[in-house]
PDB file of C-alpha atoms in Angstrom:
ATOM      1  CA  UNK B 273      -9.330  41.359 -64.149  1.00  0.00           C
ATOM      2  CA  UNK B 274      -7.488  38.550 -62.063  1.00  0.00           C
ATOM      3  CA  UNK B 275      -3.939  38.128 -60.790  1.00  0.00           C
ATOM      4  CA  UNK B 276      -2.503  34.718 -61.462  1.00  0.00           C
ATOM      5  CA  UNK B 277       0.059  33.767 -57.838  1.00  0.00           C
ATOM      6  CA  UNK B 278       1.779  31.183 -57.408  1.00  0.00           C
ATOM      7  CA  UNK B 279       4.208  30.030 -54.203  1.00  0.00           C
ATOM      8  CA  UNK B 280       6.606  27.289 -55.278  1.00  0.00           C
ATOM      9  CA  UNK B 281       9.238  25.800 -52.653  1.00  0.00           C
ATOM     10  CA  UNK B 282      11.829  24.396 -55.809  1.00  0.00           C
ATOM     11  CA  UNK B 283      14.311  22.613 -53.805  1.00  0.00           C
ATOM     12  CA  UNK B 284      17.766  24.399 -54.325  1.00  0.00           C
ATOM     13  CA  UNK B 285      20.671  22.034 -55.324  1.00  0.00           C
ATOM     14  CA  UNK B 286      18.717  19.383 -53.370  1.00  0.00           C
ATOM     15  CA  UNK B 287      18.157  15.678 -54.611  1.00  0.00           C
ATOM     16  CA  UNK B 288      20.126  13.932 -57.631  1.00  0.00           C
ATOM     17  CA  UNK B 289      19.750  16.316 -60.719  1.00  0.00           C
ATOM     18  CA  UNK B 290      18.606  19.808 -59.991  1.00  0.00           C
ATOM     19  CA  UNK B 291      19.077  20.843 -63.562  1.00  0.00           C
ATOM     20  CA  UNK B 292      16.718  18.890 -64.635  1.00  0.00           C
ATOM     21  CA  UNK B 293      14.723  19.467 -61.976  1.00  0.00           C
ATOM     22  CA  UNK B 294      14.763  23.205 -62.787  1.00  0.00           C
ATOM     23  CA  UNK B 295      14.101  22.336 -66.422  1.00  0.00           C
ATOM     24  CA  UNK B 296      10.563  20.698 -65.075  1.00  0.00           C
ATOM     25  CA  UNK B 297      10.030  24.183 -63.001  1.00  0.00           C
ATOM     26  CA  UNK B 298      10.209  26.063 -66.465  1.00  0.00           C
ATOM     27  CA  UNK B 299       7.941  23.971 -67.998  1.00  0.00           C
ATOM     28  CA  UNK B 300       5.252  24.292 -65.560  1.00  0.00           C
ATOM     29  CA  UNK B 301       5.214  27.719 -65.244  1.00  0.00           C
ATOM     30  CA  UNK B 302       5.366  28.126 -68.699  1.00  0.00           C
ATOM     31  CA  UNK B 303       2.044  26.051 -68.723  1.00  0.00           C
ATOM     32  CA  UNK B 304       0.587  28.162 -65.856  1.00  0.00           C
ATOM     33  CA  UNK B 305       1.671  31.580 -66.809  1.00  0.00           C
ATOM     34  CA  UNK B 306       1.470  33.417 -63.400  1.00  0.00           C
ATOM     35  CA  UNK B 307       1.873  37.375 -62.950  1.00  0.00           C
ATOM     36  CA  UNK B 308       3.581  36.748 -59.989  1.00  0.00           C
ATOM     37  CA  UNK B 309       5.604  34.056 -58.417  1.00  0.00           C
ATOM     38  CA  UNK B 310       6.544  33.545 -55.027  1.00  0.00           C
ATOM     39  CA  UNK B 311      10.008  30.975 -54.968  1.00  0.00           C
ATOM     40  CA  UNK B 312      11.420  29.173 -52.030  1.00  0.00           C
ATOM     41  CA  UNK B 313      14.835  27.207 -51.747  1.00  0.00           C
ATOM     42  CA  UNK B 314      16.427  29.278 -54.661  1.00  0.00           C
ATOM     43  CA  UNK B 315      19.936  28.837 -55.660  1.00  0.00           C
ATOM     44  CA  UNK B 316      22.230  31.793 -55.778  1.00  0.00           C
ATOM     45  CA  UNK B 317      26.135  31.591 -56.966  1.00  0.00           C
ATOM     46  CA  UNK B 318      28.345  35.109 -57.430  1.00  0.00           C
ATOM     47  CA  UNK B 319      27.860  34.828 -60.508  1.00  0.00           C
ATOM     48  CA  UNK B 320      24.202  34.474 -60.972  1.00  0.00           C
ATOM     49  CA  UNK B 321      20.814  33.536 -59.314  1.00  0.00           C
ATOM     50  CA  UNK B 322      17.979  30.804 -60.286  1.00  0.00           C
ATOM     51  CA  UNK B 323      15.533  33.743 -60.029  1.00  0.00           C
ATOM     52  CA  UNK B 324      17.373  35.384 -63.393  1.00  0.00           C
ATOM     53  CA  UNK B 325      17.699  32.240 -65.173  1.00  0.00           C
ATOM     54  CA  UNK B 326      14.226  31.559 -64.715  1.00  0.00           C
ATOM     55  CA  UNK B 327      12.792  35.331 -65.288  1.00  0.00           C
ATOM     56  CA  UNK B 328      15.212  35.022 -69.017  1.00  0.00           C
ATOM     57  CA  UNK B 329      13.371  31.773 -69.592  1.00  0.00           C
ATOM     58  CA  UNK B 330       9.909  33.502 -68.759  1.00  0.00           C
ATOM     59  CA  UNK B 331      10.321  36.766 -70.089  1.00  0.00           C
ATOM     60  CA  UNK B 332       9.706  38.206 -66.368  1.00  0.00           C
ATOM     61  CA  UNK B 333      11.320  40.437 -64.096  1.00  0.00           C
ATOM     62  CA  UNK B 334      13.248  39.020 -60.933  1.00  0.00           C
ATOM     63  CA  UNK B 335      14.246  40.099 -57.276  1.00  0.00           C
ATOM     64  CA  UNK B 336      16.303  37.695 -54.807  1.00  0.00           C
ATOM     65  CA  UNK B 337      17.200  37.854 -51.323  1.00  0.00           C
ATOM     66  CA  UNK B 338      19.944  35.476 -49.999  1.00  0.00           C
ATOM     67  CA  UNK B 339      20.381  33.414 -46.518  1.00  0.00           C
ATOM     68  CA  UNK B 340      17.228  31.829 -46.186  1.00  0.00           C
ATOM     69  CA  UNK B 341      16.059  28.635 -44.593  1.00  0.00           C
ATOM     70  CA  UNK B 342      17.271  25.745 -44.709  1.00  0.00           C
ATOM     71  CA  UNK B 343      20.908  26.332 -44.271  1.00  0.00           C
ATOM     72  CA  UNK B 344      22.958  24.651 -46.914  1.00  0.00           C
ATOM     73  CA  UNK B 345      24.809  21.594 -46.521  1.00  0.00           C
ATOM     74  CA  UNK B 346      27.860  21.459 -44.674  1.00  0.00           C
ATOM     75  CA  UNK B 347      29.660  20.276 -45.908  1.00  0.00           C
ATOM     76  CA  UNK B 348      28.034  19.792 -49.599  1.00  0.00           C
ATOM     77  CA  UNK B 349      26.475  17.026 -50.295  1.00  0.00           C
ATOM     78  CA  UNK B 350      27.806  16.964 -53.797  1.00  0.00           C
ATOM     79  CA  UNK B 351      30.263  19.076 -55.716  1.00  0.00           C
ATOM     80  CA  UNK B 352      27.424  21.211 -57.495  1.00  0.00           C
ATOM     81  CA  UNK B 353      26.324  22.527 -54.206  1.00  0.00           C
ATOM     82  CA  UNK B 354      29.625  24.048 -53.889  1.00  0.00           C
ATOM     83  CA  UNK B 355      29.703  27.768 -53.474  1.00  0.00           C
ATOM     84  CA  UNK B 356      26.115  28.128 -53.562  1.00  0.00           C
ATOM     85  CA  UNK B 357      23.737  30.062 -51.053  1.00  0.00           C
ATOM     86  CA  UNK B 358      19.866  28.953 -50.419  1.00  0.00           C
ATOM     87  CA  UNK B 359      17.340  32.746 -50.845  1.00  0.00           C
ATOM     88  CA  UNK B 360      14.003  33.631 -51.769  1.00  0.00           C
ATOM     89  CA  UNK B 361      12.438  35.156 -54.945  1.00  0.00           C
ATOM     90  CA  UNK B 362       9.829  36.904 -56.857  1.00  0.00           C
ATOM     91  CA  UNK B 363       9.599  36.629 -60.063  1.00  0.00           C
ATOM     92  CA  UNK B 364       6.892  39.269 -61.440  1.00  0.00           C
ATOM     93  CA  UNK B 365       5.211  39.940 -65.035  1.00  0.00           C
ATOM     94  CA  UNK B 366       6.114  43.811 -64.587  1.00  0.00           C
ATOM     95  CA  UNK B 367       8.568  45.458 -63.577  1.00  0.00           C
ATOM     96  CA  UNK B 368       9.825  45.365 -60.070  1.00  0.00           C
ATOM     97  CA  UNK B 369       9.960  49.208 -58.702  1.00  0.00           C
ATOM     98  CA  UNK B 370      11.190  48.006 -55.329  1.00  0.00           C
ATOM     99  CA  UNK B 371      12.383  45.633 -53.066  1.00  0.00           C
ATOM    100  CA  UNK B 372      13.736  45.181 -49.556  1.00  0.00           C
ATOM    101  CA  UNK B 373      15.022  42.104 -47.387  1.00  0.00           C
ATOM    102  CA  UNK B 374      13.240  42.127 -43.749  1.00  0.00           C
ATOM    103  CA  UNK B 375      15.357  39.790 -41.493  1.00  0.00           C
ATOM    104  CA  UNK B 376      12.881  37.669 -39.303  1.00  0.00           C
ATOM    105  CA  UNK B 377      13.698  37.142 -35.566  1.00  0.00           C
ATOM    106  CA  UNK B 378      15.917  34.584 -34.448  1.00  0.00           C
ATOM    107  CA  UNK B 379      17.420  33.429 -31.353  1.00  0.00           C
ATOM    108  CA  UNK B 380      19.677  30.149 -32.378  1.00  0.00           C
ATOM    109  CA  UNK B 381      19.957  30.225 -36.496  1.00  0.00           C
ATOM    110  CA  UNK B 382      20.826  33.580 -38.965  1.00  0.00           C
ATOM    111  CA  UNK B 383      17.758  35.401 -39.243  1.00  0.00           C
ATOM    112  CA  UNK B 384      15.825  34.850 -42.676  1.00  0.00           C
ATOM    113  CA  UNK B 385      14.632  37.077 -45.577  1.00  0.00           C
ATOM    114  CA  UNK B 386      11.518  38.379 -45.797  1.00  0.00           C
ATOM    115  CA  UNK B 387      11.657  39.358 -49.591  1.00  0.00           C
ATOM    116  CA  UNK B 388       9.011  42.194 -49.907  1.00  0.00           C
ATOM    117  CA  UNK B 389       9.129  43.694 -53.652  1.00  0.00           C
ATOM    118  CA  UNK B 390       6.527  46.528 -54.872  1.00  0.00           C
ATOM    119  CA  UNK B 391       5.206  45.595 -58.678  1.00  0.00           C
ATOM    120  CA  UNK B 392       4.483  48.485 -61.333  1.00  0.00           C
ATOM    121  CA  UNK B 393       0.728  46.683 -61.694  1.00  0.00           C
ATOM    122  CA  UNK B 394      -1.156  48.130 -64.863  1.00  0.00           C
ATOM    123  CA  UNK B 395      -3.635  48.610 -61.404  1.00  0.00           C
ATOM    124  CA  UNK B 396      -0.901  50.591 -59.253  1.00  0.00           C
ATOM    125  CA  UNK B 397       1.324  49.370 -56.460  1.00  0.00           C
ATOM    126  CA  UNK B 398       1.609  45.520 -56.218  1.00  0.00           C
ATOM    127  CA  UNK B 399       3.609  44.117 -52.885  1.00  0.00           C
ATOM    128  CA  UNK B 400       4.308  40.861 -52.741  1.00  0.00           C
ATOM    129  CA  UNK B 401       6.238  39.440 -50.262  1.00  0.00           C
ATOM    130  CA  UNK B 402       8.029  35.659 -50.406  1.00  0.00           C
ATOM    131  CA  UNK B 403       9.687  33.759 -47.388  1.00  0.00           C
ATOM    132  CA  UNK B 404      10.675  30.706 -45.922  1.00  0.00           C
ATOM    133  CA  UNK B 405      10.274  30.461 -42.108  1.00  0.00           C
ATOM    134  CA  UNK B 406      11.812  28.156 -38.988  1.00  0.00           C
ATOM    135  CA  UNK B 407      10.452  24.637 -39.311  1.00  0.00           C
ATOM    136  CA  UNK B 408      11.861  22.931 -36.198  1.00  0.00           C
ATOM    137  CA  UNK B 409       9.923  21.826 -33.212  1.00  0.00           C
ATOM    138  CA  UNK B 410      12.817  22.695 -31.058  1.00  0.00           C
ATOM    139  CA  UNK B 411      12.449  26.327 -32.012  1.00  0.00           C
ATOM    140  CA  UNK B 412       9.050  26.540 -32.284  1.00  0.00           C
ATOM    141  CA  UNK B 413       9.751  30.305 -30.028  1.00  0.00           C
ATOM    142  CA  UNK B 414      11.179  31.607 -33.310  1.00  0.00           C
ATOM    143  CA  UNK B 415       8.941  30.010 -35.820  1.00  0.00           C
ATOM    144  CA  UNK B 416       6.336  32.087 -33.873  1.00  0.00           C
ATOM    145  CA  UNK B 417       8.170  35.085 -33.481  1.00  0.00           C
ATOM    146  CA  UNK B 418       8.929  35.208 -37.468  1.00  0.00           C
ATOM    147  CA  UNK B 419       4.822  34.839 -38.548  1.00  0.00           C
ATOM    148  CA  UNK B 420       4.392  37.243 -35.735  1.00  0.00           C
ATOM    149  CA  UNK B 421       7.087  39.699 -37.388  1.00  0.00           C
ATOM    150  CA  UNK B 422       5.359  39.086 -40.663  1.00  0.00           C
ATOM    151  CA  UNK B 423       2.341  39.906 -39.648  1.00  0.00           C
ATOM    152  CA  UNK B 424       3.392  43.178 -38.876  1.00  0.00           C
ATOM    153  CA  UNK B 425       5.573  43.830 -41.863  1.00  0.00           C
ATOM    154  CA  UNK B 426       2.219  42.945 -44.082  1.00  0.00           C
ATOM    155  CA  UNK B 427       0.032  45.370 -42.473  1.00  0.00           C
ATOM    156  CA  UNK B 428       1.899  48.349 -42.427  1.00  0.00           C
ATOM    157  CA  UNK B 429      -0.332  50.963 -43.788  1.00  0.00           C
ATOM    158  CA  UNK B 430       2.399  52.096 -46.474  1.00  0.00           C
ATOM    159  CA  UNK B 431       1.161  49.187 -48.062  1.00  0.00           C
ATOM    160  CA  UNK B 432      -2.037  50.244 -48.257  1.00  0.00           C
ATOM    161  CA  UNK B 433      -3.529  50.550 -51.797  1.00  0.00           C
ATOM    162  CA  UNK B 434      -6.400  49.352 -54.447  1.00  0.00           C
ATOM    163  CA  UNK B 435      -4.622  46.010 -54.665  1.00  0.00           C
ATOM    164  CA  UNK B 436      -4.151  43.249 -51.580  1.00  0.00           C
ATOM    165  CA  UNK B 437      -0.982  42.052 -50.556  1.00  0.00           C
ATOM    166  CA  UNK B 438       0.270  38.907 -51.557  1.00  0.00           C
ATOM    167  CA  UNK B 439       2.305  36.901 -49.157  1.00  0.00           C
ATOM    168  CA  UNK B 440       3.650  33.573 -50.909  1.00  0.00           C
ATOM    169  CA  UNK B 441       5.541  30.933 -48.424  1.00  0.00           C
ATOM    170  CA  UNK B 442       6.623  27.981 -47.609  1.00  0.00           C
ATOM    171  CA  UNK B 443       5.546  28.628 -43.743  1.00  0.00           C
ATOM    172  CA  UNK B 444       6.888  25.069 -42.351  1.00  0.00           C
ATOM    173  CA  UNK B 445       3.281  24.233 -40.717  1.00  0.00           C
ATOM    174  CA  UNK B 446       0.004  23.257 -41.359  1.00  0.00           C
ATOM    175  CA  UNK B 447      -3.195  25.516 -41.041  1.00  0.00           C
ATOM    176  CA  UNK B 448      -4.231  24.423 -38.171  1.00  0.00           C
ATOM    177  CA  UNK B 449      -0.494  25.109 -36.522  1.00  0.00           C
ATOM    178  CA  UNK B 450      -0.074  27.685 -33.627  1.00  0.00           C
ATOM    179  CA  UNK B 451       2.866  29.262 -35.570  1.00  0.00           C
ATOM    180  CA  UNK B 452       0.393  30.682 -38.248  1.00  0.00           C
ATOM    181  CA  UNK B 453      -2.360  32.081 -35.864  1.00  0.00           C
ATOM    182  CA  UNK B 454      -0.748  35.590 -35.530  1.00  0.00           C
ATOM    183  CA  UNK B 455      -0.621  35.816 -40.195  1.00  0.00           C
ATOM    184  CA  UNK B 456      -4.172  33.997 -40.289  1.00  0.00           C
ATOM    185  CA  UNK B 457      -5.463  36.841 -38.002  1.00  0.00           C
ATOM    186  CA  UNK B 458      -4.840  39.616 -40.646  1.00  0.00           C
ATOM    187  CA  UNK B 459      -4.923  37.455 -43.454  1.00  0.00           C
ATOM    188  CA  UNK B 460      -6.709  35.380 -45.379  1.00  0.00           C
ATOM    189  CA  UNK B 461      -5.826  32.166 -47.091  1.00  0.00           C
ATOM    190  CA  UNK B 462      -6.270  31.925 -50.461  1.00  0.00           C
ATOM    191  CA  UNK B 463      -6.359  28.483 -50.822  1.00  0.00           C
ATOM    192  CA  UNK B 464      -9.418  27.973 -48.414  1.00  0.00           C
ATOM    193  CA  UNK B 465     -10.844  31.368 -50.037  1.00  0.00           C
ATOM    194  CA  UNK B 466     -10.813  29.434 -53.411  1.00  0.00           C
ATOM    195  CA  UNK B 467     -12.430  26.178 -52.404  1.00  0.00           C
ATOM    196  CA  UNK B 468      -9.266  24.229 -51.840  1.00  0.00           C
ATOM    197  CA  UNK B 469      -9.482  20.690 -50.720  1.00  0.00           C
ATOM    198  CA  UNK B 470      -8.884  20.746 -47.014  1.00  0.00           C
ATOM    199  CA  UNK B 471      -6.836  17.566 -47.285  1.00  0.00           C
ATOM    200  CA  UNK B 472      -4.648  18.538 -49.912  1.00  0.00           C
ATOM    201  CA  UNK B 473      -1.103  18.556 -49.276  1.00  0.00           C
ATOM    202  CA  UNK B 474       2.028  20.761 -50.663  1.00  0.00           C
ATOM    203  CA  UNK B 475       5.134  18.391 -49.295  1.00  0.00           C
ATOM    204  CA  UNK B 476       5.361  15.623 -51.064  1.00  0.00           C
ATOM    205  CA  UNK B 477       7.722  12.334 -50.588  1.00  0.00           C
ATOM    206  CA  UNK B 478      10.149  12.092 -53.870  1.00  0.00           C
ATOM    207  CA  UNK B 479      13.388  10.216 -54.317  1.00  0.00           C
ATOM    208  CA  UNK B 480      16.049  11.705 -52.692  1.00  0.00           C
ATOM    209  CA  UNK B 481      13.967  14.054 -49.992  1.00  0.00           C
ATOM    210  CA  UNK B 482      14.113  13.884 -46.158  1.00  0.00           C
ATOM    211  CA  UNK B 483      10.700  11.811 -45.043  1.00  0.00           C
ATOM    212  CA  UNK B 484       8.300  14.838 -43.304  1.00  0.00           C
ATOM    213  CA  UNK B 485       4.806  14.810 -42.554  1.00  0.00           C
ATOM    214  CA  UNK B 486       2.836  15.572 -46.200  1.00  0.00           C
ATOM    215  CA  UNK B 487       0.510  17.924 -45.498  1.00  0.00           C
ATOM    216  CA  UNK B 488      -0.051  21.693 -46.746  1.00  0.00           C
ATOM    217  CA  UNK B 489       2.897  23.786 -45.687  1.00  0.00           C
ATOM    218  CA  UNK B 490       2.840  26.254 -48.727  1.00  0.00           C
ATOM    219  CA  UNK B 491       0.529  29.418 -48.817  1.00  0.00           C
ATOM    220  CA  UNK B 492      -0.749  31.933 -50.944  1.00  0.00           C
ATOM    221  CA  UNK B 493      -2.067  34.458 -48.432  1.00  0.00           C
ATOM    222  CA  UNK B 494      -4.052  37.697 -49.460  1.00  0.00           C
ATOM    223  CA  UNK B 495      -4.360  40.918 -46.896  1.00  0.00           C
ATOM    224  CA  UNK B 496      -7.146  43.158 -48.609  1.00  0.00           C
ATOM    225  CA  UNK B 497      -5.457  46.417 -49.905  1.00  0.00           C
ATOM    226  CA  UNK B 498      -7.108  48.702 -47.072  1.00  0.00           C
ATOM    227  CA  UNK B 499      -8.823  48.309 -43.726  1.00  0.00           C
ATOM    228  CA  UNK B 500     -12.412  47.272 -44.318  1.00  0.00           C
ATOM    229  CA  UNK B 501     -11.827  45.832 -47.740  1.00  0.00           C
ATOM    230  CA  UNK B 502     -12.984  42.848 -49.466  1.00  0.00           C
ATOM    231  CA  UNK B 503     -10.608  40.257 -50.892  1.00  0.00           C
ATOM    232  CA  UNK B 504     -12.140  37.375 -53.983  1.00  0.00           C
ATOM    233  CA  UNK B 505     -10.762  34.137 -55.200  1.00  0.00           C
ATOM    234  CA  UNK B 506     -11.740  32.499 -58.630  1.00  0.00           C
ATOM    235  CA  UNK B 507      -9.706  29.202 -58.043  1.00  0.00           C
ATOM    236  CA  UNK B 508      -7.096  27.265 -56.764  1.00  0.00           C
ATOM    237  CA  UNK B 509      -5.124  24.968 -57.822  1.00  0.00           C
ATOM    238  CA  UNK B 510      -1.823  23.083 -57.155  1.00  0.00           C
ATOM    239  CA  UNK B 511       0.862  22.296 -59.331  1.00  0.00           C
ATOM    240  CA  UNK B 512       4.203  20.325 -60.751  1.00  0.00           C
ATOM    241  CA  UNK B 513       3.304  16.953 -60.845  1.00  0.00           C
ATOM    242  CA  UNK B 514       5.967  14.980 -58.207  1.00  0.00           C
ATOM    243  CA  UNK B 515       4.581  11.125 -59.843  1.00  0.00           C
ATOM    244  CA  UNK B 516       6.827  12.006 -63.449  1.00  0.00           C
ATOM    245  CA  UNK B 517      10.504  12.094 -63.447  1.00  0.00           C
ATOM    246  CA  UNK B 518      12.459  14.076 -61.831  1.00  0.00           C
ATOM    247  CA  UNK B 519       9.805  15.440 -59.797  1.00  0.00           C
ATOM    248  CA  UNK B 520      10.525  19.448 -59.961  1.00  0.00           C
ATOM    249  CA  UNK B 521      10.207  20.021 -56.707  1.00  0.00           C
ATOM    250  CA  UNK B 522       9.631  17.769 -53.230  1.00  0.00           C
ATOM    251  CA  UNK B 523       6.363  20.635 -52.905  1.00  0.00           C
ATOM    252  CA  UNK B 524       4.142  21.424 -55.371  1.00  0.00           C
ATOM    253  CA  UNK B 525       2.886  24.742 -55.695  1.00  0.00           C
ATOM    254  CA  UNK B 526       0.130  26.996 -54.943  1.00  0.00           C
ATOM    255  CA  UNK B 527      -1.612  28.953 -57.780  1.00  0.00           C
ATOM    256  CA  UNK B 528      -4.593  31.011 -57.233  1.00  0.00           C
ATOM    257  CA  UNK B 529      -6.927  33.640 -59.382  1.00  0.00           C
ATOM    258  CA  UNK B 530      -7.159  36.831 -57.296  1.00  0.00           C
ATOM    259  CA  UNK B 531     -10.017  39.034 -58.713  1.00  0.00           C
ATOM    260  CA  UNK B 532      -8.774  42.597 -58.896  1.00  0.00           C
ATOM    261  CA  UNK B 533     -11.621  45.760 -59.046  1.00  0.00           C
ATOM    262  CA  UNK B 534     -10.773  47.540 -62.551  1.00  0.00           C
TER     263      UNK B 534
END
């Protein structure tokens, strides 16, 4: 059987109409229909989270983690931002059995979520971890210190099982980047794994986004359930199309097939 991931930066409150923005998000992965979803930039209020809203849309099962990257604007840059805090998510087509906020290392910002949940898998034990990292140039010391942290939080044998590990992010670099060296060394990336265009690109430039680089900064990466083991791709893909309007996101995301033994 296969595992349908998907990693999906969605923007917070960012740009000129999130909620319709968030309406697009439904509708592709609606159309897509992942097991699992790793989410970057999601909104949070005390009230509620984007993660729930989106899991009662879905029919799925949520977990959220608060105080990720970027910081929010201060002050907002319009009233709906108001009040609202920036986390990570997972979204999962079983129930989530557990889940635990790492805080990454950092020497000049708050120290980011590492959202690691364990998923009740017809299979057994599914982790899946989602997280947003330091992007800067200026602290380029903590970018690396925070893939080198995850590195270590992915291969801790307690993790160890029949399925891989499934690290979804929005790692702030390209593939080639120092900053990823220390994940790509007990990783591998599912994208490339699946005979994804080397080319292709996750940031995109929409309306209302900061001008980057566009290039692939969004991952889906696999570590094989056990020492030794073998991890397959059936295909790769990216998705929510940024040329209709609103564009959902100012990234598209990442979905990949995992083969599972079974």
């Amino acid at each position: 059987m296969d595992l349908r991931a998907m990693s999906w930066n969605i923007w917070w409150r960012f740009g000129d109409d999130w909620r319709a923005r968030q309406d697009r998000v439904v509708e592709v992965l609606k159309a897509l229909r992942p097991d699992v979803v790793g989410l970057q930039e999601v909104w949070s209020t005390p009230s509620r989270t984007q993660a729930d809203v989106l899991a009662a849309e879905l029919g799925m099962h949520a977990a959220f983690a608060p105080e990720s990257f970027p910081p929010v604007p201060s002050p907002p840059e319009h009233p709906d931002q108001a009040g609202a805090d920036l986390g990570v998510a997972v979204l999962s087509r079983w129930p989530v059995v557990r889940q635990q906020a790492k805080r990454l290392p950092s020497t000049r910002r708050h120290r980011p979520p590492a959202l690691l949940v364990t998923v009740d898998h017809p299979l057994g034990p599914l982790h899946v971890c989602s997280v947003s990292t330091e992007w800067s140039s200026t602290y380029a010391d903590d970018h690396l210190a925070q893939t080198e942290a995850l590195a270590d939080l992915v291969t801790n044998p307690t993790l160890d099982g029949d399925l891989p590990v499934v690290i979804a992010g929005d790692l702030r670099a390209g593939p080639d980047a120092d900053a990823l060296r220390p994940l790509l060394r007990v990783t591998v990336d599912a994208w490339t794994l699946g005979g994804g265009q080397p080319d292709a690109a996750t940031r995109c430039a929409v309306p209302g986004a900061p001008r980057q680089p566009q290039e692939r900064v969004d991952y889906l990466l696999l570590r094989p359930g056990r020492p030794g083991a073998g991890v397959s791709v059936r295909d790769v893909a990216l998705a929510g199309r940024t040329d209709d309007e609103p564009a959902p996101s100012n990234h598209l995301a990442v979905a990949a097939d995992i083969v599972l033994d079974g």
